[in-house]
Coordinates of C-alpha atoms in Angstrom, one line a residue:
X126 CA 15.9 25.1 22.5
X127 CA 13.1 22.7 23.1
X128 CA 12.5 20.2 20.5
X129 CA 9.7 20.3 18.2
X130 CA 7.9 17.1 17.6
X131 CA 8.1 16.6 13.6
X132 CA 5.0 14.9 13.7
X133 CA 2.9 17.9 15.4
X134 CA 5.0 20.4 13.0
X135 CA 3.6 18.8 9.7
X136 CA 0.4 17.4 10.4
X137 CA -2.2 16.7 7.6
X138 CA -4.5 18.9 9.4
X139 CA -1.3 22.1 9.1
X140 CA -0.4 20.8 5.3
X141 CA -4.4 20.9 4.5
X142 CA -5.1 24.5 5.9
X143 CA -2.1 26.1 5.2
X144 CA -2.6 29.5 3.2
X145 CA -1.4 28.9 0.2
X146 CA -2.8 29.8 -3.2
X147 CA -1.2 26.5 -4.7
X148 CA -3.0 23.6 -5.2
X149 CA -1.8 20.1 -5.9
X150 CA -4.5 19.1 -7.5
X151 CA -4.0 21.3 -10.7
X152 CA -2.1 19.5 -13.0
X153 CA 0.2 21.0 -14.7
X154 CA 1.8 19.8 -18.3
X155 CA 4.8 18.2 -18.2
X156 CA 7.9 18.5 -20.7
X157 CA 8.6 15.6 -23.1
X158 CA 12.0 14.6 -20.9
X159 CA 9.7 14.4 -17.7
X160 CA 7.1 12.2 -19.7
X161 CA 9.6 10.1 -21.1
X162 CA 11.4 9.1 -17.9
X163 CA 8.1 8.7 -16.2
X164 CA 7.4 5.7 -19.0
X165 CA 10.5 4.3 -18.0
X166 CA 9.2 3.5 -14.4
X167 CA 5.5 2.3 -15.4
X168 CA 6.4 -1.0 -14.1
X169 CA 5.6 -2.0 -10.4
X170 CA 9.1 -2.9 -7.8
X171 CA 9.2 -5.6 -5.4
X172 CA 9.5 -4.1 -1.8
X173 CA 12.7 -5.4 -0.2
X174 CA 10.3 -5.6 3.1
X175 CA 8.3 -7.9 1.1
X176 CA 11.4 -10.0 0.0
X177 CA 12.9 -10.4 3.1
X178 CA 9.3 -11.3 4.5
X179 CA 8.8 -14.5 2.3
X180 CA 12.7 -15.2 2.5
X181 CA 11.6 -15.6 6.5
X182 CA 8.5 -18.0 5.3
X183 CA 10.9 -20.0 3.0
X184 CA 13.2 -20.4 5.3
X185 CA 11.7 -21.5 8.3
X186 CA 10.0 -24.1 5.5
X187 CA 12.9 -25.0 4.7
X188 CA 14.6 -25.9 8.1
X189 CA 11.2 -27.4 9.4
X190 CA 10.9 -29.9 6.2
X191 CA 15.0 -31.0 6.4
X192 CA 14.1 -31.3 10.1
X193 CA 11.1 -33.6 9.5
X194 CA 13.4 -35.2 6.9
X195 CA 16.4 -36.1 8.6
X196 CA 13.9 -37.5 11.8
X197 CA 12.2 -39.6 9.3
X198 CA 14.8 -41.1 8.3
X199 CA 16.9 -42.0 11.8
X200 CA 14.0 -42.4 14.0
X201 CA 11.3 -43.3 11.7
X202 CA 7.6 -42.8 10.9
X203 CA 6.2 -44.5 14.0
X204 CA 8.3 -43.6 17.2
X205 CA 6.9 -43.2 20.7
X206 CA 7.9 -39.9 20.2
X207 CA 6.1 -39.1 17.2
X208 CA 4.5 -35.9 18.1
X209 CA 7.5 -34.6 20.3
X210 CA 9.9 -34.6 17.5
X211 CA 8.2 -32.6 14.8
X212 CA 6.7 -30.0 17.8
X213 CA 10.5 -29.4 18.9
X214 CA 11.8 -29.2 15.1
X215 CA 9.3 -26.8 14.6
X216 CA 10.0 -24.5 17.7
X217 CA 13.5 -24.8 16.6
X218 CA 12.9 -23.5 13.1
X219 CA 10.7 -20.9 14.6
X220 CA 13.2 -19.7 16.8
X221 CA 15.7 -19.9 14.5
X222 CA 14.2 -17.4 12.2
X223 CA 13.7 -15.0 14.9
X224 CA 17.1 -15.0 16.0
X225 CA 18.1 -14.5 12.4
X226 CA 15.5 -11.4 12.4
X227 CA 16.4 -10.0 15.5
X228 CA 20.6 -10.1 14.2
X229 CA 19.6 -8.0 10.9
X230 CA 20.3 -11.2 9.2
X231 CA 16.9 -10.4 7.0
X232 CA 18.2 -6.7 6.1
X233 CA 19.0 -6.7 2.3
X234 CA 22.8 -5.5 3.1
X235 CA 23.3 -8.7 5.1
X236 CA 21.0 -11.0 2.2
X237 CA 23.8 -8.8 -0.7
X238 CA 26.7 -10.6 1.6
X239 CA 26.2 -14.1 2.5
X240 CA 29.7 -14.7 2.7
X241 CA 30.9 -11.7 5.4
X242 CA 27.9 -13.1 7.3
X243 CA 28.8 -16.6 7.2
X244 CA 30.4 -16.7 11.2
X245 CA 26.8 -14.5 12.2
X246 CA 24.3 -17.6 10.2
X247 CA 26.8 -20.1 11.6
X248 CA 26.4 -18.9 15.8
X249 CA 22.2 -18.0 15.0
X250 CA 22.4 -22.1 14.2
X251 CA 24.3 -23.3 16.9
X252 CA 22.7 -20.8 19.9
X253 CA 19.6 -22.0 18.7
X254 CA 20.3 -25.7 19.1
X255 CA 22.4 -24.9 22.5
X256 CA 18.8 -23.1 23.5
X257 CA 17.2 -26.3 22.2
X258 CA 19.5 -28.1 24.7
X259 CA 19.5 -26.3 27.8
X260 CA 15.9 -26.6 27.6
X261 CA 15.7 -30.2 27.2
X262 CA 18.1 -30.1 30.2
X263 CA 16.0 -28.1 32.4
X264 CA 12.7 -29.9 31.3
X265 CA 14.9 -33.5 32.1
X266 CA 14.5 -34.6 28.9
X267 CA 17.8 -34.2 26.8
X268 CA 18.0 -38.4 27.1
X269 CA 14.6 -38.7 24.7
X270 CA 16.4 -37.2 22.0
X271 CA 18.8 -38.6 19.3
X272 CA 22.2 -37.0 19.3
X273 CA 22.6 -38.5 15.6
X274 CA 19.6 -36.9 14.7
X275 CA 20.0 -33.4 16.4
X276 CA 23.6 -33.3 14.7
X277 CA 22.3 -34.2 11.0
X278 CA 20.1 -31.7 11.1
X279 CA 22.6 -28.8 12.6
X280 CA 24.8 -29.8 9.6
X281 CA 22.2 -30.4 6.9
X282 CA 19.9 -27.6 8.2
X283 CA 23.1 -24.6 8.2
X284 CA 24.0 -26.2 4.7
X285 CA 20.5 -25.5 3.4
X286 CA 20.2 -22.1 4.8
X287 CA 23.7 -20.7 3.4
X288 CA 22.7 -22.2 0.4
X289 CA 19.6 -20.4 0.2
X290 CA 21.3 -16.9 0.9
X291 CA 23.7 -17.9 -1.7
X292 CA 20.8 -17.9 -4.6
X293 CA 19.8 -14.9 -2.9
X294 CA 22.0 -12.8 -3.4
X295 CA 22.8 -13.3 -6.9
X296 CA 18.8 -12.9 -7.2
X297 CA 18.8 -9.5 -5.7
X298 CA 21.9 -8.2 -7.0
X299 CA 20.0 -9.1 -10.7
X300 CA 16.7 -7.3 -9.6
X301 CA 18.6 -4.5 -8.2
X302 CA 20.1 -4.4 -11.6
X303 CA 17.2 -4.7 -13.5
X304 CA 15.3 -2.5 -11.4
X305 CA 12.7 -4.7 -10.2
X306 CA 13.8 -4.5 -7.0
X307 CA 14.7 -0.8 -6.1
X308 CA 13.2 2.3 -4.0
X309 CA 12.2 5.0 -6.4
X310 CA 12.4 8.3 -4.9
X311 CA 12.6 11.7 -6.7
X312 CA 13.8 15.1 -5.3
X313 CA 11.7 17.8 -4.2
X314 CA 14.2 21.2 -4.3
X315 CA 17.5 22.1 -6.0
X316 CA 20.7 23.6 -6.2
X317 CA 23.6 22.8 -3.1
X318 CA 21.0 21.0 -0.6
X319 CA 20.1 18.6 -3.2
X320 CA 23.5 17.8 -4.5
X321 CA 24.6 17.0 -1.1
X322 CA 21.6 14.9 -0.6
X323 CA 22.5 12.7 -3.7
X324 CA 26.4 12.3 -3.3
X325 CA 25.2 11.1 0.6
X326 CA 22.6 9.1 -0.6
X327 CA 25.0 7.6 -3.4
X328 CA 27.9 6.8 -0.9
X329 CA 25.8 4.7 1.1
X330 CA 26.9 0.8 0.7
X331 CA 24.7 -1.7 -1.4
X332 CA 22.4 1.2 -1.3
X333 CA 18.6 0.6 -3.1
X334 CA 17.7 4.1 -4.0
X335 CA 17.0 5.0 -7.4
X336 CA 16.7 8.7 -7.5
X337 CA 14.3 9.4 -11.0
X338 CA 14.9 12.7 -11.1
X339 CA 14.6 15.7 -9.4
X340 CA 11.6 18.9 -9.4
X341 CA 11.8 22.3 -8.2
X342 CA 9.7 25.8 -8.9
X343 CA 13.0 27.9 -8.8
X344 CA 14.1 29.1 -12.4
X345 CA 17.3 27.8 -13.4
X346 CA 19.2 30.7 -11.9
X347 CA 18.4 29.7 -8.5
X348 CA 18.0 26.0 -9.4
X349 CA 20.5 24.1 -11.7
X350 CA 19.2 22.0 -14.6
X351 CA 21.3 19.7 -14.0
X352 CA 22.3 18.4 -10.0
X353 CA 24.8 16.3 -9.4
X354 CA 24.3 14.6 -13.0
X355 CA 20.2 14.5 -12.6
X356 CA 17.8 16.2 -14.4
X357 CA 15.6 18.8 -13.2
X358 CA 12.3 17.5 -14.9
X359 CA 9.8 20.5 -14.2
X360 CA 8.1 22.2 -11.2
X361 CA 6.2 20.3 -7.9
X362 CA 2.6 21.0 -10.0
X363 CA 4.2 18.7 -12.4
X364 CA 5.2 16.4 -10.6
X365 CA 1.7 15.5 -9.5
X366 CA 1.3 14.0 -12.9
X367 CA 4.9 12.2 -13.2
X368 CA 3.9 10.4 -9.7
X369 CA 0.5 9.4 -11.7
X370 CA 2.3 8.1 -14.1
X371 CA 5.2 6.5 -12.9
X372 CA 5.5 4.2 -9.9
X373 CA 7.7 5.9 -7.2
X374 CA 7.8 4.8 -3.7
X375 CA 9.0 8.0 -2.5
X376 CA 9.5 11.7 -2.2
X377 CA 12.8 13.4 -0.5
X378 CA 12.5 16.9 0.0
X379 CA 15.5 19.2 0.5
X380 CA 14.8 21.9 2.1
X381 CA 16.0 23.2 5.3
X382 CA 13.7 22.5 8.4
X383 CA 13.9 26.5 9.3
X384 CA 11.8 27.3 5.8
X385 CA 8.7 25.8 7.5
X386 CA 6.4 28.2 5.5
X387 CA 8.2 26.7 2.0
X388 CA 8.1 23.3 3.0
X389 CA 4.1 23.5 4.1
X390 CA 3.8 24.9 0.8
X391 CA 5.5 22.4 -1.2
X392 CA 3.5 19.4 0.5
X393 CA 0.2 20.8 0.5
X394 CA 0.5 19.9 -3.3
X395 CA 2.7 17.0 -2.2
X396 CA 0.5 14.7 0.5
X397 CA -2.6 14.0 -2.2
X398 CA 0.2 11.3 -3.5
X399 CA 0.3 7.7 -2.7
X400 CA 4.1 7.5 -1.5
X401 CA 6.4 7.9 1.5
X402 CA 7.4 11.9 1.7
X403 CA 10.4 12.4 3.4
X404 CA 12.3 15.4 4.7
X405 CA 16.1 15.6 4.5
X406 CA 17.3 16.1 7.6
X407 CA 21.4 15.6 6.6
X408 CA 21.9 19.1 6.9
X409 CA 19.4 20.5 9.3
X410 CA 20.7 22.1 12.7
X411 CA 17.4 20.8 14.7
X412 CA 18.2 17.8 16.1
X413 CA 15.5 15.1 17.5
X414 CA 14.4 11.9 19.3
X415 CA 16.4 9.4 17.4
X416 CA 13.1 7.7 16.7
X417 CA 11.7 10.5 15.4
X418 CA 14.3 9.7 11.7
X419 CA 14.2 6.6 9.4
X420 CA 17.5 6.4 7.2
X421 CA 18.9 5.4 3.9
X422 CA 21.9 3.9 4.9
X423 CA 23.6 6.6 7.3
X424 CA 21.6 9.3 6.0
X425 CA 19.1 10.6 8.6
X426 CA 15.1 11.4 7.1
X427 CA 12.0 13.0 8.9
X428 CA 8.9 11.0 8.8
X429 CA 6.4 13.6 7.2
X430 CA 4.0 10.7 5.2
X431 CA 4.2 7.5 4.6
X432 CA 1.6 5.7 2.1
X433 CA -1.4 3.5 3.6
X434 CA -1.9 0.5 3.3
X435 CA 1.5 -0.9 2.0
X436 CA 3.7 -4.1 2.0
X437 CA 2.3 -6.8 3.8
X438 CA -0.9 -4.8 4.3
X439 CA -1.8 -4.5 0.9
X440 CA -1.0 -8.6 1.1
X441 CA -3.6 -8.8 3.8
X442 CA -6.1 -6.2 2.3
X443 CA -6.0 -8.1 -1.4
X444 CA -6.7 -12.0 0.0
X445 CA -9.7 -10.1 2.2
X446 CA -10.9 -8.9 -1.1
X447 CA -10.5 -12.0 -2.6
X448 CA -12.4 -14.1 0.5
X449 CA -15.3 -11.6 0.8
X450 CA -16.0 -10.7 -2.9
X451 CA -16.3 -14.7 -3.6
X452 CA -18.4 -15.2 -0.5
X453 CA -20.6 -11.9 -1.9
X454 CA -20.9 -13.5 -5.6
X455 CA -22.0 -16.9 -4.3
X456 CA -24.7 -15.2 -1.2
X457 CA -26.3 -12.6 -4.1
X458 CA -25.8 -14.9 -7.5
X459 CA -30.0 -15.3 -7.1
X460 CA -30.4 -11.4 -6.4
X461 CA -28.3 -10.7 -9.7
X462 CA -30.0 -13.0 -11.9
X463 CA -33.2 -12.0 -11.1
X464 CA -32.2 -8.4 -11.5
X465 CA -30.8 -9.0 -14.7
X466 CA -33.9 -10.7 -15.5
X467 CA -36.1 -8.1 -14.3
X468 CA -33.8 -5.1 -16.1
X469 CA -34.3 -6.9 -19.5
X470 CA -38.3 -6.8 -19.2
X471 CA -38.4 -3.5 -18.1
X472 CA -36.7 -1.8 -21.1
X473 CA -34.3 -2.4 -24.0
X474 CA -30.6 -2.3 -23.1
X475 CA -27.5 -4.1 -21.9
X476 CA -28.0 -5.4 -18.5
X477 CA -24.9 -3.7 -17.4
X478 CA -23.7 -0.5 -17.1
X479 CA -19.9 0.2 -17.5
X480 CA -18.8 3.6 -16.0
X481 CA -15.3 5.0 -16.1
X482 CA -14.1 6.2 -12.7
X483 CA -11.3 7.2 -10.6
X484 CA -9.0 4.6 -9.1
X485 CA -6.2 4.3 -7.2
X486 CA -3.3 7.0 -8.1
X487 CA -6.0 8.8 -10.4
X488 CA -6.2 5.8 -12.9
X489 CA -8.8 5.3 -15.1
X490 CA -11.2 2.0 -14.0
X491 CA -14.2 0.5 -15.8
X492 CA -16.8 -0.1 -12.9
X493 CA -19.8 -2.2 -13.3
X494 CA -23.4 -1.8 -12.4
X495 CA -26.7 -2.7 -13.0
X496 CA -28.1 -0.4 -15.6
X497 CA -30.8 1.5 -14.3
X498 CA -31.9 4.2 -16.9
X499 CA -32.8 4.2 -20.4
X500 CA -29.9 3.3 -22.5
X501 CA -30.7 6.4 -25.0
X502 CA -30.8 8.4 -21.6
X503 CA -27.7 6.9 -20.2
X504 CA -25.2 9.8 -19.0
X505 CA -21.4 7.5 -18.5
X506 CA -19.6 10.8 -17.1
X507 CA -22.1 11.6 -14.5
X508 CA -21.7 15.2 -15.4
X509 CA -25.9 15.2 -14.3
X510 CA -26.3 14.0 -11.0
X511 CA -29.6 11.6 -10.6
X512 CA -31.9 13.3 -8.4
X513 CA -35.2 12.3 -7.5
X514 CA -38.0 11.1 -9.5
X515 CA -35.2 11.7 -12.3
X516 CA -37.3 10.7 -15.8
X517 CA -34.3 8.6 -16.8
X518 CA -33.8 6.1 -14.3
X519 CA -36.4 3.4 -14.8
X520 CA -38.9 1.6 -13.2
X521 CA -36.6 -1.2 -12.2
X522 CA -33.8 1.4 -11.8
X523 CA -35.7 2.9 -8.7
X524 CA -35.7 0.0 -6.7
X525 CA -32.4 -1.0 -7.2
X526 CA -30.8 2.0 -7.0
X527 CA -32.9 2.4 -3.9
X528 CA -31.9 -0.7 -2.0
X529 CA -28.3 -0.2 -3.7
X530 CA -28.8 -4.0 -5.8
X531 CA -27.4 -1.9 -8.6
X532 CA -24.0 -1.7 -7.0
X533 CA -23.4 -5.8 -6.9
X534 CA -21.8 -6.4 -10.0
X535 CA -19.1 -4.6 -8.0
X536 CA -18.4 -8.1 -6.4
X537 CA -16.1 -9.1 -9.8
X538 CA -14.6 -5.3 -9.6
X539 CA -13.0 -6.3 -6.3
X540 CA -12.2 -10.0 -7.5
X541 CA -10.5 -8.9 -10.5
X542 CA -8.7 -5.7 -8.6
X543 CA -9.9 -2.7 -9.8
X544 CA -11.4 -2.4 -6.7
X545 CA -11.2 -3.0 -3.2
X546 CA -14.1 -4.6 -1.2
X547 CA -13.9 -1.4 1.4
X548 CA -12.7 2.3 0.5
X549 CA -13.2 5.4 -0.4
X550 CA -16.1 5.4 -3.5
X551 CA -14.9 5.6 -6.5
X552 CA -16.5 9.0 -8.0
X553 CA -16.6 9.5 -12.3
X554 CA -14.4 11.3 -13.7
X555 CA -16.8 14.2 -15.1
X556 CA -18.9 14.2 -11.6
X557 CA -19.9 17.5 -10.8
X558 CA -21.6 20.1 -7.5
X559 CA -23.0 23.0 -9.7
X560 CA -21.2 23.0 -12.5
X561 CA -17.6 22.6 -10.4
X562 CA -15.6 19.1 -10.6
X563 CA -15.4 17.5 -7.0
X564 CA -11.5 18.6 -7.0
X565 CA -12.4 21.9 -7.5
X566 CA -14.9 22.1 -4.5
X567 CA -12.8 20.2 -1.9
X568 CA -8.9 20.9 -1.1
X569 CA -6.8 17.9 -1.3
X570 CA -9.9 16.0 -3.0
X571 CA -7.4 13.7 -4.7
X572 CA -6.2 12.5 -1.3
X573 CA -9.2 9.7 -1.3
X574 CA -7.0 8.1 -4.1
X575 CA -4.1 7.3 -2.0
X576 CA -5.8 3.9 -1.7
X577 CA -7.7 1.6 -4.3
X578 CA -11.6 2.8 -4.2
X579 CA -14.1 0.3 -2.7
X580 CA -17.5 -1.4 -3.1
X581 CA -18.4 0.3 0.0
X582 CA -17.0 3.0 2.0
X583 CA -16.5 4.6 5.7
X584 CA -18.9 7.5 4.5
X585 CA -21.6 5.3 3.2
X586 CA -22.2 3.9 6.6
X587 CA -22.4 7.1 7.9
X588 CA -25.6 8.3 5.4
X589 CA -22.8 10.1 2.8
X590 CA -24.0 8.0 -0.2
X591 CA -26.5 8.9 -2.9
X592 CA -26.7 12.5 -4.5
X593 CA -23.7 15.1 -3.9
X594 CA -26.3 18.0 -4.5
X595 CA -24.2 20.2 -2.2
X596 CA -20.5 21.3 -2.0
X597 CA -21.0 20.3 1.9
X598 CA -22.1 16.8 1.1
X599 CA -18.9 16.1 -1.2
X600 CA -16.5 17.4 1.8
X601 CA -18.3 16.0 4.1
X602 CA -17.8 12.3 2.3
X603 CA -14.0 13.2 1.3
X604 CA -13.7 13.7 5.6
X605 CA -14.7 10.6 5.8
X606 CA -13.0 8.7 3.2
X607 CA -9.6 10.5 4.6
X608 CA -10.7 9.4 8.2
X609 CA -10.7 5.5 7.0
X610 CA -7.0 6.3 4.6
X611 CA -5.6 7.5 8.0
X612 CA -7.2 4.9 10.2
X613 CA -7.1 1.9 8.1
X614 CA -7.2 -2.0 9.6
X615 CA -8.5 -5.1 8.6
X616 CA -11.3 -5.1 11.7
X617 CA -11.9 -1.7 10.5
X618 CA -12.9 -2.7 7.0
X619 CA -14.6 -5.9 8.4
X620 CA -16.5 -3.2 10.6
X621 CA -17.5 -1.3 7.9
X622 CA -18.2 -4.6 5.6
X623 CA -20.6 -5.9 8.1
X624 CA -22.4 -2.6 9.0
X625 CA -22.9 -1.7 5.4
X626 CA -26.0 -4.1 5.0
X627 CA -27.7 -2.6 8.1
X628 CA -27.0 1.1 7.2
X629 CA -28.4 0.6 3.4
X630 CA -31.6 0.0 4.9
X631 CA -31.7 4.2 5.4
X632 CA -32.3 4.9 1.8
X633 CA -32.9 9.0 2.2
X634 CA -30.5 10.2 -0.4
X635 CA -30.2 6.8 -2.7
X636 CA -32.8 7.9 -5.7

């Protein structure tokens, strides 16, 4: 049999257009039980990638400060080798830490057992200092450096590591037992598949699954209430609004490969989430490219989703926020006073406007913006789209509007967090295309929430902003906002960040 590439077998583009009269964006209400075991997982995890990431930071820190230390000390501030010293120390350090990478030294198995990895810390030390001096050898310079220095540091350098990874562990073992440090996944199927899932899952060693609970459509006939001593917490419709609730990191579903119309089904409601969505592949008779599985521990899993912009992504996403919304705030500050000035002669009101939106995950956010209609006119759910030459926007209103001023106070959204400087926009939560909510005109409309809305957006730069006066416009922007989820980089958003001045001067649909 020729394999099938998972990745072609469920694409977005099959989950999205398969024929299914289920939709994941219909909420259903869930039990007390599932409600209350969502509450308990409210609060954010650390990611072990992220752990082991600044563990990596700290540690090269670490050697590279004992190094400069130790040189201070025996060869002194002002050697004729001033600059040599600290540029080999820090090679060293450098090349220290990937050697430790490259030896799974940073995976959190190895950080859980500093002392069955003690001989593996111990040669990463002393090949990179033997690298260190075959180099010097081959360079002819081995007689420039101290031995008394180069073996202080070996000594004091390996002492400071294992000490490190020491604290370490006790630290994680304490997060893992507080659950601050944990993968949260939840079940998708019952009955036998599942329960051999779990005990496989559970077997593996120092194992960082937490498994919440598990959700299937199947009656308790078919499916158990109760597999393998975890509840069955409601249907897949619910659990759409236990993942908006509580923060899970990822979805395992156990079905067998060969019910391909079942599984399409199950993640056409599935894939509008923000988390990893795995397929249990433990039992399946298809087998595939190595590559093509990730695992927990042993256990093998198909790729099917993964969520955007995650780990040290979001990192670099959140200081470009940070960098480019103060820049914004300091390069309009005279715009927005003048606006506010201008708002306050034109007619009675507030100067801002604070709309509830959509956020990430479906949360409720407070967004800011210039007002620009009559307060007694003001409509906060957008249920009545502006149009043009609409009575209630005033005079003021027009222009800004118009030349989108209205949208700066934004700037502090995206300092704050609430919202990111690029992303899809965030749309209120009553907003309407003849009389039907936007989630009830486009399929997998929720999707644009897998990421934290922006200021400005992939489909504004591409003439999709202003009035939604069409069920084509509204799919047409959710194409685009899904193009930028699935396509996301940081010189995309400074792409879109630096075009989005330019484009705004096409102000066709901005009324």
């Amino acid at each position: 049999m020729n394999e099938i590439d998972p990745a072609r077998r469920f694409s977005i583009d099959a989950v999205r257009k398969f024929d299914s009269p289920a939709s994941g964006d219909n909420l259903g209400g869930m039990n007390d039980v599932a409600r209350q075991v969502a509450s308990q997982y409210r609060r954010d995890t650390m990611s072990p990638i992220m752990v082991s990431g600044v563990l990596r930071m700290v540690e090269f820190a670490l050697l590279f400060l004992s190094g400069l230390c130790v040189y201070f000390y025996y060869v002194g501030f002002f050697s004729h080798l001033a600059w040599q010293y600290p540029l080999t120390i820090a090679a060293a350090s450098f090349l220290a830490v990937v050697l430790l990478d490259v030896t799974d030294c940073y995976q959190v198995v190895s950080l859980m057992r500093p002392l069955a990895n003690f001989g593996r810390l111990l040669l990463v030390w002393a090949g990179t200092f033997a690298l260190m001096a075959l180099t010097a050898f081959a360079m002819k310079m081995s007689e420039d450096y101290s031995r008394l220095f180069f073996g202080t540091w070996f000594v004091v350098g390996f002492m400071l590591i294992f000490g490190l990874r020491l604290l370490m562990s006790k630290l994680i073992r304490r997060w893992a037992r507080d659950g601050r440090m944990e993968r949260r996944a939840v079940i998708v199927g019952g009955g036998t598949a599942a329960e051999v899932l779990i005990r496989s899952v559970e077997k593996q060693p120092y194992n960082d699954i937490r498994i919440c609970g598990i959700f299937d459509d199947r009656g308790d006939k078919r499916s158990p209430p109760i597999v393998a001593g975890y509840p069955k917490l409601g249907t897949v419709s619910e659990l759409i609004e236990f993942a908006r609730i509580a923060r899970i990191d990822m979805l395992i579903v156990s079905l067998p490969l060969t019910a391909e119309s079942r599984v399409l089904q199950l993640l056409k409601k599935l894939w509008v989430l923000p988390v990893d969505i795995r397929l249990s592949a433990h039992s399946n008779a298809l087998q595939f490219r190595p590559r093509a599985y990730s695992y927990i521990g042993s256990v093998p899993m198909l790729d099917i989703f993964d969520k955007p912009i995650n780990d040290w992504d979001s990192v670099a996403k959140r200081a470009f926020d940070i960098v480019f919304s103060i820049v914004g705030i300091i390069m309009f500050l005279p715009v927005m006073l003048v606006t506010a000035i201008a708002i306050k002669l034109d007619s009675k009101g507030p100067v801002l406007f604070h709309q509830k939106r959509h956020g990430f995950n479906n949360e409720i956010i407070e967004v800011y913006k210039f007002r620009s209609m009559y307060t007694d006119k003001a409509d906060p759910t957008a249920k009545q789209t502006v149009t043009k030459n609409d009575p209630r926007v005033t005079r003021v209103g027009r222009f800004i509007r118009k030349t989108s001023i209205d949208e700066l106070p934004q700037f502090f959204n995206s300092l704050f967090g609430s919202l990111s400087l690029v992303g899809p926009r965030p749309h209120a939560i009553a907003a309407q295309s003849h009389n039907l909510l936007y989630n009830e005109v486009v399929d997998g409309y929720f999707a644009r929430h897998k990421v934290k809305p922006g200021v400005t957006g992939w489909a504004q730069i591409n003439g999709w902003r202003g009035e939604m006066d069409t069920n084509e416009k509204i799919r047409m922007r959710t194409e685009y906002d899904l193009y930028y989820i699935e396509n996301w980089s940081l010189l995309f958003d400074l792409r879109i960040l630096f075009l989005t001045p330019i484009r705004l001067l096409n102000t066709e649909n901005a009324y």
